[in-house]
Short mmCIF file of C-alpha atoms in Angstrom, two decimals:
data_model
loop_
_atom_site.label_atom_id
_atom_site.label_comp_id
_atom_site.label_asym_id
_atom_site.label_seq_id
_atom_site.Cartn_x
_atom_site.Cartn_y
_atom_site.Cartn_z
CA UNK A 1 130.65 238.36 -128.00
CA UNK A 2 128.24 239.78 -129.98
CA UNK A 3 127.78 243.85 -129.95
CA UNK A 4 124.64 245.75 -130.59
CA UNK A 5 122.92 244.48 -133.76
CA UNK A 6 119.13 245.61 -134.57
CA UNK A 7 117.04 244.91 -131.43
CA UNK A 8 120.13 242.41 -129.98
CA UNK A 9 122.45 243.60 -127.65
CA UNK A 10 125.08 241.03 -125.55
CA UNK A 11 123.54 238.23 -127.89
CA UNK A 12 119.89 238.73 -126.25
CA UNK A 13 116.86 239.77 -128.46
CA UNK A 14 115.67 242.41 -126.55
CA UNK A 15 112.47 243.01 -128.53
CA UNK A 16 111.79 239.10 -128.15
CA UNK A 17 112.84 240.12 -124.16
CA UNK A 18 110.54 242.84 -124.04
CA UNK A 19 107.58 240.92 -125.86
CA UNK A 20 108.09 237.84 -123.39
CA UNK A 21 107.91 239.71 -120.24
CA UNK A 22 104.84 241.88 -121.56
CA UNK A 23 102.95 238.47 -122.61
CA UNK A 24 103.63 237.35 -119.09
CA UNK A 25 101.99 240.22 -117.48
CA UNK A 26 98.73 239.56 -118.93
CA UNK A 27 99.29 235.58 -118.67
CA UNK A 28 100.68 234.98 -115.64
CA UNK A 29 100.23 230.94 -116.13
CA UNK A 30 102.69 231.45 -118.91
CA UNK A 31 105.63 231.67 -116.65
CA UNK A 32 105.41 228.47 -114.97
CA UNK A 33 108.02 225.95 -115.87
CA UNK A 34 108.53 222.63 -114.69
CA UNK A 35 112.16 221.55 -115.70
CA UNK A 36 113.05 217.51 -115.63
CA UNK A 37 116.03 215.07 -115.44
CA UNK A 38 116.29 211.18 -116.19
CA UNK A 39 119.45 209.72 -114.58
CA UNK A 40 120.79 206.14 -114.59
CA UNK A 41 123.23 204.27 -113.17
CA UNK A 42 126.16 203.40 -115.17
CA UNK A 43 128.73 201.64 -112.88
CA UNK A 44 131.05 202.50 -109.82
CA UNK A 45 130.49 206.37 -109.22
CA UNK A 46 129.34 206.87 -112.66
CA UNK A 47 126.02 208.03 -114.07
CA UNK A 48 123.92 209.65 -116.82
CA UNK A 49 121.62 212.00 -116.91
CA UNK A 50 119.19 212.69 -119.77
CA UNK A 51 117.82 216.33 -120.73
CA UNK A 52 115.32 217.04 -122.87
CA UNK A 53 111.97 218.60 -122.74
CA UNK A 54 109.89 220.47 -120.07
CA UNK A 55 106.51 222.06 -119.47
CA UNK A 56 106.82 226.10 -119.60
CA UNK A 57 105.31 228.68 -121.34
CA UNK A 58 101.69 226.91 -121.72
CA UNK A 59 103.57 224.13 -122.78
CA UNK A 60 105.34 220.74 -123.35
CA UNK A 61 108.79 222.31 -125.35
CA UNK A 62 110.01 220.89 -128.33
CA UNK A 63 113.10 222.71 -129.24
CA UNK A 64 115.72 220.44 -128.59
CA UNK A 65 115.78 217.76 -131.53
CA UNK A 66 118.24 215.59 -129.31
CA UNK A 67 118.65 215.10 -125.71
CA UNK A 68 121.87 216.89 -123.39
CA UNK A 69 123.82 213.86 -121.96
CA UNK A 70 125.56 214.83 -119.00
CA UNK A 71 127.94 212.32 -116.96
CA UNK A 72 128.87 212.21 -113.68
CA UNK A 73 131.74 210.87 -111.33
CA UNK A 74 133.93 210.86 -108.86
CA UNK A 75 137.59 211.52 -108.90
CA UNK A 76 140.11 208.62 -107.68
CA UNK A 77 140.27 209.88 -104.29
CA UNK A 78 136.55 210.11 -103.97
CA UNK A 79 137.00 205.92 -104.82
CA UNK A 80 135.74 207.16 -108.72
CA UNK A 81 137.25 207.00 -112.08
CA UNK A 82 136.41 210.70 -113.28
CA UNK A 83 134.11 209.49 -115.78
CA UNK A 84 132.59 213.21 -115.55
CA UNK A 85 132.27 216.52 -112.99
CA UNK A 86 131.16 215.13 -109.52
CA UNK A 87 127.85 216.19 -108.16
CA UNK A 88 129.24 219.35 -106.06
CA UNK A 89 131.09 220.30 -109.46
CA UNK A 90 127.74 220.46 -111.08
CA UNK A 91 126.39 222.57 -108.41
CA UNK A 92 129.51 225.23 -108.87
CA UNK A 93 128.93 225.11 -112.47
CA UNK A 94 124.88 226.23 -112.28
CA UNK A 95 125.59 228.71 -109.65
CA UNK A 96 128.16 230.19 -112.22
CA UNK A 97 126.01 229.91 -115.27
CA UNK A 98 122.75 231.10 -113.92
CA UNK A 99 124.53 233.91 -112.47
CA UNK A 100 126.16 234.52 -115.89
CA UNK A 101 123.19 234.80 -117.79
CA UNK A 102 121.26 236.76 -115.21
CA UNK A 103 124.25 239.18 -115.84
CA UNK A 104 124.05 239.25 -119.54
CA UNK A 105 119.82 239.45 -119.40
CA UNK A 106 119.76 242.53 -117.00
CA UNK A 107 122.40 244.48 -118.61
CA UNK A 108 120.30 243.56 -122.00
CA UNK A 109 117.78 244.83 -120.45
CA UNK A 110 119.39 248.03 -119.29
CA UNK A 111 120.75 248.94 -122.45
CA UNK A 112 124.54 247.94 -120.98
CA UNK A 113 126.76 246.41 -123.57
CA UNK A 114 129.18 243.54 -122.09
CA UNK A 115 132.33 242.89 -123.44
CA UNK A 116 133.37 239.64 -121.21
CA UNK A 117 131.95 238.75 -118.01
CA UNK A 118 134.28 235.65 -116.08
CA UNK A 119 133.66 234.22 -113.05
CA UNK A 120 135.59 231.57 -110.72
CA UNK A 121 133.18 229.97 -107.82
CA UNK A 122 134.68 227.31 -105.28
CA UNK A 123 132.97 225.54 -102.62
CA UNK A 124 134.18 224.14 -99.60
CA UNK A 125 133.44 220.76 -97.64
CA UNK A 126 134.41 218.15 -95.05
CA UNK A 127 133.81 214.62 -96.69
CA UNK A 128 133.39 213.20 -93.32
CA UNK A 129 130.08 214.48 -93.22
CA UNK A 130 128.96 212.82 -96.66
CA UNK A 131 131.26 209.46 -95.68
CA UNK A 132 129.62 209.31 -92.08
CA UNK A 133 132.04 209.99 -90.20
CA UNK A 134 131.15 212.66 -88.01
CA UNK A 135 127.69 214.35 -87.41
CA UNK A 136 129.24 217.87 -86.36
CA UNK A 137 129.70 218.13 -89.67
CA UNK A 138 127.29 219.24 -92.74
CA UNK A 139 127.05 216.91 -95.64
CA UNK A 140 127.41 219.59 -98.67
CA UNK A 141 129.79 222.72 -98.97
CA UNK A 142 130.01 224.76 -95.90
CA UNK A 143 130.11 227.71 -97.91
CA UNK A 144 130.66 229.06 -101.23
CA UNK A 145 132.77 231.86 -102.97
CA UNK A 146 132.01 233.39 -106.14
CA UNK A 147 134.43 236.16 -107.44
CA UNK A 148 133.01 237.78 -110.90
CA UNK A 149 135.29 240.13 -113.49
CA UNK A 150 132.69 242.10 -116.02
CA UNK A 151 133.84 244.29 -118.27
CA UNK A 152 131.45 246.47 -120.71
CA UNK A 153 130.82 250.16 -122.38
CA UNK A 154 129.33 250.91 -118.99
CA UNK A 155 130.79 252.89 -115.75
CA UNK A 156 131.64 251.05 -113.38
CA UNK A 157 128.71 251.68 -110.88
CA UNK A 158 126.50 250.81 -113.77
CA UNK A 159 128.42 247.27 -114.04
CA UNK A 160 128.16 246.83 -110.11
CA UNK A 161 124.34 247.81 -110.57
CA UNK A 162 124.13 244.92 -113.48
CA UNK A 163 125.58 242.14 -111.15
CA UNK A 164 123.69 242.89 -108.24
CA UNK A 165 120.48 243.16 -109.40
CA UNK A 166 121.42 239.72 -111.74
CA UNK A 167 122.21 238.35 -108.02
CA UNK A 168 118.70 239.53 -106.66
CA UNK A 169 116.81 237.78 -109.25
CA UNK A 170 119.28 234.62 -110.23
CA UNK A 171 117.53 231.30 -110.04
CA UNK A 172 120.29 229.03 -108.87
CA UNK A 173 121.48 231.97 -106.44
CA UNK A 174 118.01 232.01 -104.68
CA UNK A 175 118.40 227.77 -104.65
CA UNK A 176 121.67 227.19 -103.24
CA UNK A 177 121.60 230.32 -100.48
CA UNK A 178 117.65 229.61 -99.42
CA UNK A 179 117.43 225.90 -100.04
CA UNK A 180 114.43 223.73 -102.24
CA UNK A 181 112.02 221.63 -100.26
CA UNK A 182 112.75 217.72 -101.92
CA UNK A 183 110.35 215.00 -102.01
CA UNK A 184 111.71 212.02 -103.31
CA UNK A 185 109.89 208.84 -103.81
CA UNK A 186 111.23 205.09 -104.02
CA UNK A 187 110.45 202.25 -105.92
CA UNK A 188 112.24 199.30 -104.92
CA UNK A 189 112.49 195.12 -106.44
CA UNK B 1 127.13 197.40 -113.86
CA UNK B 2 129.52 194.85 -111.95
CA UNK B 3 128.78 192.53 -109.93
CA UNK B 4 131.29 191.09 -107.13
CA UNK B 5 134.77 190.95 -108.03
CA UNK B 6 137.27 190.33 -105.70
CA UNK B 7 136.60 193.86 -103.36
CA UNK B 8 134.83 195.13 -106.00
CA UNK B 9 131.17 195.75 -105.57
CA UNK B 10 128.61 197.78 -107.71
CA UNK B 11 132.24 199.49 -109.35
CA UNK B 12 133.51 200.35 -105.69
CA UNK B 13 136.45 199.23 -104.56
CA UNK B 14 135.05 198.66 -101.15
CA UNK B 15 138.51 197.96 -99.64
CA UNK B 16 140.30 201.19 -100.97
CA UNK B 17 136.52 202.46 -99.55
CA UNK B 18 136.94 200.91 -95.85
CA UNK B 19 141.15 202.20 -95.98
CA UNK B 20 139.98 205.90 -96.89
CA UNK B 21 137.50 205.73 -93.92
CA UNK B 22 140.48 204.51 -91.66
CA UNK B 23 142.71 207.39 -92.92
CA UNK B 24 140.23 210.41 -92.46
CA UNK B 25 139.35 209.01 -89.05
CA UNK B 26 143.16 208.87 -88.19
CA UNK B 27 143.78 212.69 -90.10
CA UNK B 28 140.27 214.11 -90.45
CA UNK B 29 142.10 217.13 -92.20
CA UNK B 30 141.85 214.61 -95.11
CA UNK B 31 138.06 215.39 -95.26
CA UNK B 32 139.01 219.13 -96.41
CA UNK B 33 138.05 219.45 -99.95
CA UNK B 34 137.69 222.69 -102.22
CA UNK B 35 136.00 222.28 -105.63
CA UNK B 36 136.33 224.90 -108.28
CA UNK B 37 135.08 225.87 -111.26
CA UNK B 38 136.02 228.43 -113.69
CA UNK B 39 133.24 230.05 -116.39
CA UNK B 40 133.22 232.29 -119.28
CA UNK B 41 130.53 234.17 -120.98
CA UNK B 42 130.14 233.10 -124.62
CA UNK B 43 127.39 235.34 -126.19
CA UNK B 44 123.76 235.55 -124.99
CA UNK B 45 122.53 232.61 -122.49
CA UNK B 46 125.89 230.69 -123.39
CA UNK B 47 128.41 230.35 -120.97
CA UNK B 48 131.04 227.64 -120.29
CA UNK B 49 132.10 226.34 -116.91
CA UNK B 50 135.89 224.66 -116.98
CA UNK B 51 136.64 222.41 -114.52
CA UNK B 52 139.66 219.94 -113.47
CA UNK B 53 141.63 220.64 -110.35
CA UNK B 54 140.55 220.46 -106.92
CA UNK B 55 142.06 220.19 -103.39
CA UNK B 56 141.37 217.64 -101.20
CA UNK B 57 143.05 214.61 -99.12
CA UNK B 58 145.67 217.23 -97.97
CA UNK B 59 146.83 218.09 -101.51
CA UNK B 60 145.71 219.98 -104.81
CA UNK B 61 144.53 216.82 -107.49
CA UNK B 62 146.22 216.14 -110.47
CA UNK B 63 144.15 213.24 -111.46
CA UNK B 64 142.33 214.56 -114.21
CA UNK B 65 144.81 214.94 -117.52
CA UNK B 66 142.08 217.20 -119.51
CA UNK B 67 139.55 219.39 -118.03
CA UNK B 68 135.73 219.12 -117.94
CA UNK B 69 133.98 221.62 -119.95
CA UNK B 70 130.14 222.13 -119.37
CA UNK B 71 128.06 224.26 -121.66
CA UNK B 72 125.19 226.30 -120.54
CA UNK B 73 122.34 227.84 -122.24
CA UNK B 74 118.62 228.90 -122.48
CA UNK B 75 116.12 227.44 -124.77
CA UNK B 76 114.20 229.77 -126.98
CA UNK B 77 111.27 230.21 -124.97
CA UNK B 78 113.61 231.23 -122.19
CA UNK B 79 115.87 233.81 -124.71
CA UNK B 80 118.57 231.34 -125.37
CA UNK B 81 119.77 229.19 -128.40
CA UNK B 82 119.82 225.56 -126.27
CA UNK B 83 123.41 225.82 -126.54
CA UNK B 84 123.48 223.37 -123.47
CA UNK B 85 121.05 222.83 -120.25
CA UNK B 86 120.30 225.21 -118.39
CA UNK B 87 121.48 226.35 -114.75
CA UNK B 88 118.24 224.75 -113.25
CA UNK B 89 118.48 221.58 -114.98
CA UNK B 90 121.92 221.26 -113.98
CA UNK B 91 120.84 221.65 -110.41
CA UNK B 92 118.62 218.58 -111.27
CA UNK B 93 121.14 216.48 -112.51
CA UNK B 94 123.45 217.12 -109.61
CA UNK B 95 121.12 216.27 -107.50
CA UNK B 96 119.94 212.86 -109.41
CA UNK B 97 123.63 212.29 -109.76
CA UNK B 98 124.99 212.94 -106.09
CA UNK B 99 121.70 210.45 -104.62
CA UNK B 100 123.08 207.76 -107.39
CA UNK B 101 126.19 207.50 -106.09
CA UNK B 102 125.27 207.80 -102.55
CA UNK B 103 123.25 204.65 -103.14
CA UNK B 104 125.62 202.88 -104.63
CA UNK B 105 128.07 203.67 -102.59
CA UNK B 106 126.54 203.08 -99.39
CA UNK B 107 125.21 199.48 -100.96
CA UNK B 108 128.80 198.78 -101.61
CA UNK B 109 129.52 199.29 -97.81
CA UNK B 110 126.64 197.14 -96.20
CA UNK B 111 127.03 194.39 -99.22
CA UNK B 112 124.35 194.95 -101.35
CA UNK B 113 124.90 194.14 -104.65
CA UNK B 114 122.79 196.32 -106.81
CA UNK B 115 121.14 195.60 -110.26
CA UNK B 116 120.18 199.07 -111.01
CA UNK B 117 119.71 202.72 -110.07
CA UNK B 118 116.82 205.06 -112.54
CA UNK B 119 115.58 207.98 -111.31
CA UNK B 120 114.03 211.21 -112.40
CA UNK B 121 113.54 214.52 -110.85
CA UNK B 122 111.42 217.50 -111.37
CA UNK B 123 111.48 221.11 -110.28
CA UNK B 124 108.69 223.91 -110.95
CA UNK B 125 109.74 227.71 -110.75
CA UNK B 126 107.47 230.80 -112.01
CA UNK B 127 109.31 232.35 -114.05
CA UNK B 128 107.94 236.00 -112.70
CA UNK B 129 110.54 235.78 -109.66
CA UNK B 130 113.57 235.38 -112.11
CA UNK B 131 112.26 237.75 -114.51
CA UNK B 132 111.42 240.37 -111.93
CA UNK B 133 107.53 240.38 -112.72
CA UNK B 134 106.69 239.68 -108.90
CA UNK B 135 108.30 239.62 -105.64
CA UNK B 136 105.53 237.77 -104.49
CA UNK B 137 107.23 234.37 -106.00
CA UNK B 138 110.95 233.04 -105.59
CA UNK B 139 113.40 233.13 -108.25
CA UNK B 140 114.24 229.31 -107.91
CA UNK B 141 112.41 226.00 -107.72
CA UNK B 142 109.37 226.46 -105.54
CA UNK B 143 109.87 222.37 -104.83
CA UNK B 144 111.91 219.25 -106.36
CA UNK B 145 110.61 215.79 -106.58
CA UNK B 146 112.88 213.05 -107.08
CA UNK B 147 111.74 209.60 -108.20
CA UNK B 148 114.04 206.34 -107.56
CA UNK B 149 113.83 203.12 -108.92
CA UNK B 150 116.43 200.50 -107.71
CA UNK B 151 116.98 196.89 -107.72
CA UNK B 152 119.35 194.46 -106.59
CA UNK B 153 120.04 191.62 -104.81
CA UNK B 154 118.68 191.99 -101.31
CA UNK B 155 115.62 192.55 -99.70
CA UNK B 156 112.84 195.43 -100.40
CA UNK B 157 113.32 196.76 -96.58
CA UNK B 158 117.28 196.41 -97.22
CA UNK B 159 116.82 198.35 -100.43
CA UNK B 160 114.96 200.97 -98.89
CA UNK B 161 117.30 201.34 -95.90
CA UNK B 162 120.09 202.02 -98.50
CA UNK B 163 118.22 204.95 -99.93
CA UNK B 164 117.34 206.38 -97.31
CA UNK B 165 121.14 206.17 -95.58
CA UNK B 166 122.00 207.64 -99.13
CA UNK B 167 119.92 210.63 -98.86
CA UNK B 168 120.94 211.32 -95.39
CA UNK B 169 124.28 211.93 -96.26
CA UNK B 170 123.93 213.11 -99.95
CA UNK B 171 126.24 216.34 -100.29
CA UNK B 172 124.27 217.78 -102.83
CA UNK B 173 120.69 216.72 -101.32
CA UNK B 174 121.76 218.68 -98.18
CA UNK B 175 122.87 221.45 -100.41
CA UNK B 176 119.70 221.66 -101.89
CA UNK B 177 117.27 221.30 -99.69
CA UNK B 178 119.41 223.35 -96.26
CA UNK B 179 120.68 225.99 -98.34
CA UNK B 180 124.77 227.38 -98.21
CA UNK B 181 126.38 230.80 -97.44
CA UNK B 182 127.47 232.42 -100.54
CA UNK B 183 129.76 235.01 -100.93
CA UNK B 184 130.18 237.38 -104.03
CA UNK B 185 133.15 239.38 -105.28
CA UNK B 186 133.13 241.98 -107.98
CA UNK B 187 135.98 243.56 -110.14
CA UNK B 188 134.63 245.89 -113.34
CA UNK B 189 136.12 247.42 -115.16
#
């Protein structure tokens, strides 16, 4: 962790911070972002998914010299050979993160310096939804738990303040507790 | 990808697949699974989700000798260093990922051999909800669109069937698009 150095405190240019959200106040069309994905098939339960650029900010992004690669799988039971984090995994894993940084950001923001913020988020579901097998049950996790530990030069209503407005404004919060309208689109030979 | 071997189709072991089915029918507390993951802040947008146990078919997994570890980040635009995707595009990829192996799984099941699975999938936030610049927009996607190409040997209709099967019991479209209770915990400190 990184303390207060210049204009960065809990590794987040503030200045930049401060700069990016004033820009965006006089060009609104700035903030819209449209993130992307490429996935393939690889074999059995496992697949690929490429990462690389997106539209945001006015425009196509070219920071990332070389692609993420991200696998997926299933576990044994789940009739996979872990080749990767299953799908539900991921979802766990972005709730966590976004949550993480919305953390960092705010307190950034609010002049609160972090010294370790950890987080353990578990999900709960009845695979005879996904496999088919019954209809009284949902497909994806009935519900989820998330159970944070922040610790910073801050009082401890200050640190509750930092996580709960980072919960208020997270992006993958507002996804997985209010849901995404999906249209998807097949091509088929 | 595989073609038929023995039980074996598109990498599923379709009779392990039909016996799993006749087990959680028999014991549908079988179907209870709880998926974990465990993160850590890093410094600034990066963060690091562990993950490798999970419970499920009536016991805690011990499948998976070494743990996944998924790094998150933010690209510059966005405050971050690109130190990995970030929590939206891992939303994408979990959903690409779970529809992939819903396909192929549920092609295993009705005998369709497949040739292969592409797909890519979009999401478009304004950045104002996340950053806190407007209530009048959400902090997440607005809307996904998901793109699938797949082949194989059977009919277009057949093919299309499949998909749409796969999405109707995708654990991570259902996530998406219905939404899921999510509880938070705080300790500071």
């Amino acid at each position: 962790m990184s303390a207060v150095t210049g204009t960065v405190r809990n590794g987040v240019d503030t200045q930049q911070m401060y700069a990016t959200l004033d820009l965006i106040k006089d060009q609104p069309e700035l903030a819209r972002f449209r993130f992307r994905a490429s996935n393939r098939w690889v074999d059995g339960a496992h697949n690929r998914s490429t990462i690389q650029g997106f539209y945001g900010a006015g425009q196509e992004d070219a920071s990332r010299a070389q692609p993420f690669e991200l696998e997926a799988g299933e576990p044994p039971v789940l009739l996979g050979m872990n080749t990767g984090p299953n799908p539900v995994e991921y979802v766990l894993h972005a709730l966590a993160a976004c949550l993480t940084i919305s953390i960092v950001y705010v307190a950034a923001a609010r002049k609160v310096t972090l010294t370790s913020v950890e987080s353990t988020v578990a999900g709960e579901l009845d695979a005879r939804g996904a496999f088919g097998l019954s209809d009284a049950v949902r497909n994806g996790f009935e519900r989820i738990s998330v159970s944070f530990r922040v610790t910073g030069e801050a009082s401890e209503d200050k640190l509750r303040e930092v996580v709960e407005r980072a919960k208020a404004r997270s992006a993958v919060y507002d996804i997985v507790t209010n849901g995404v309208p999906v249209s998807l689109e097949v091509a088929v030979g």
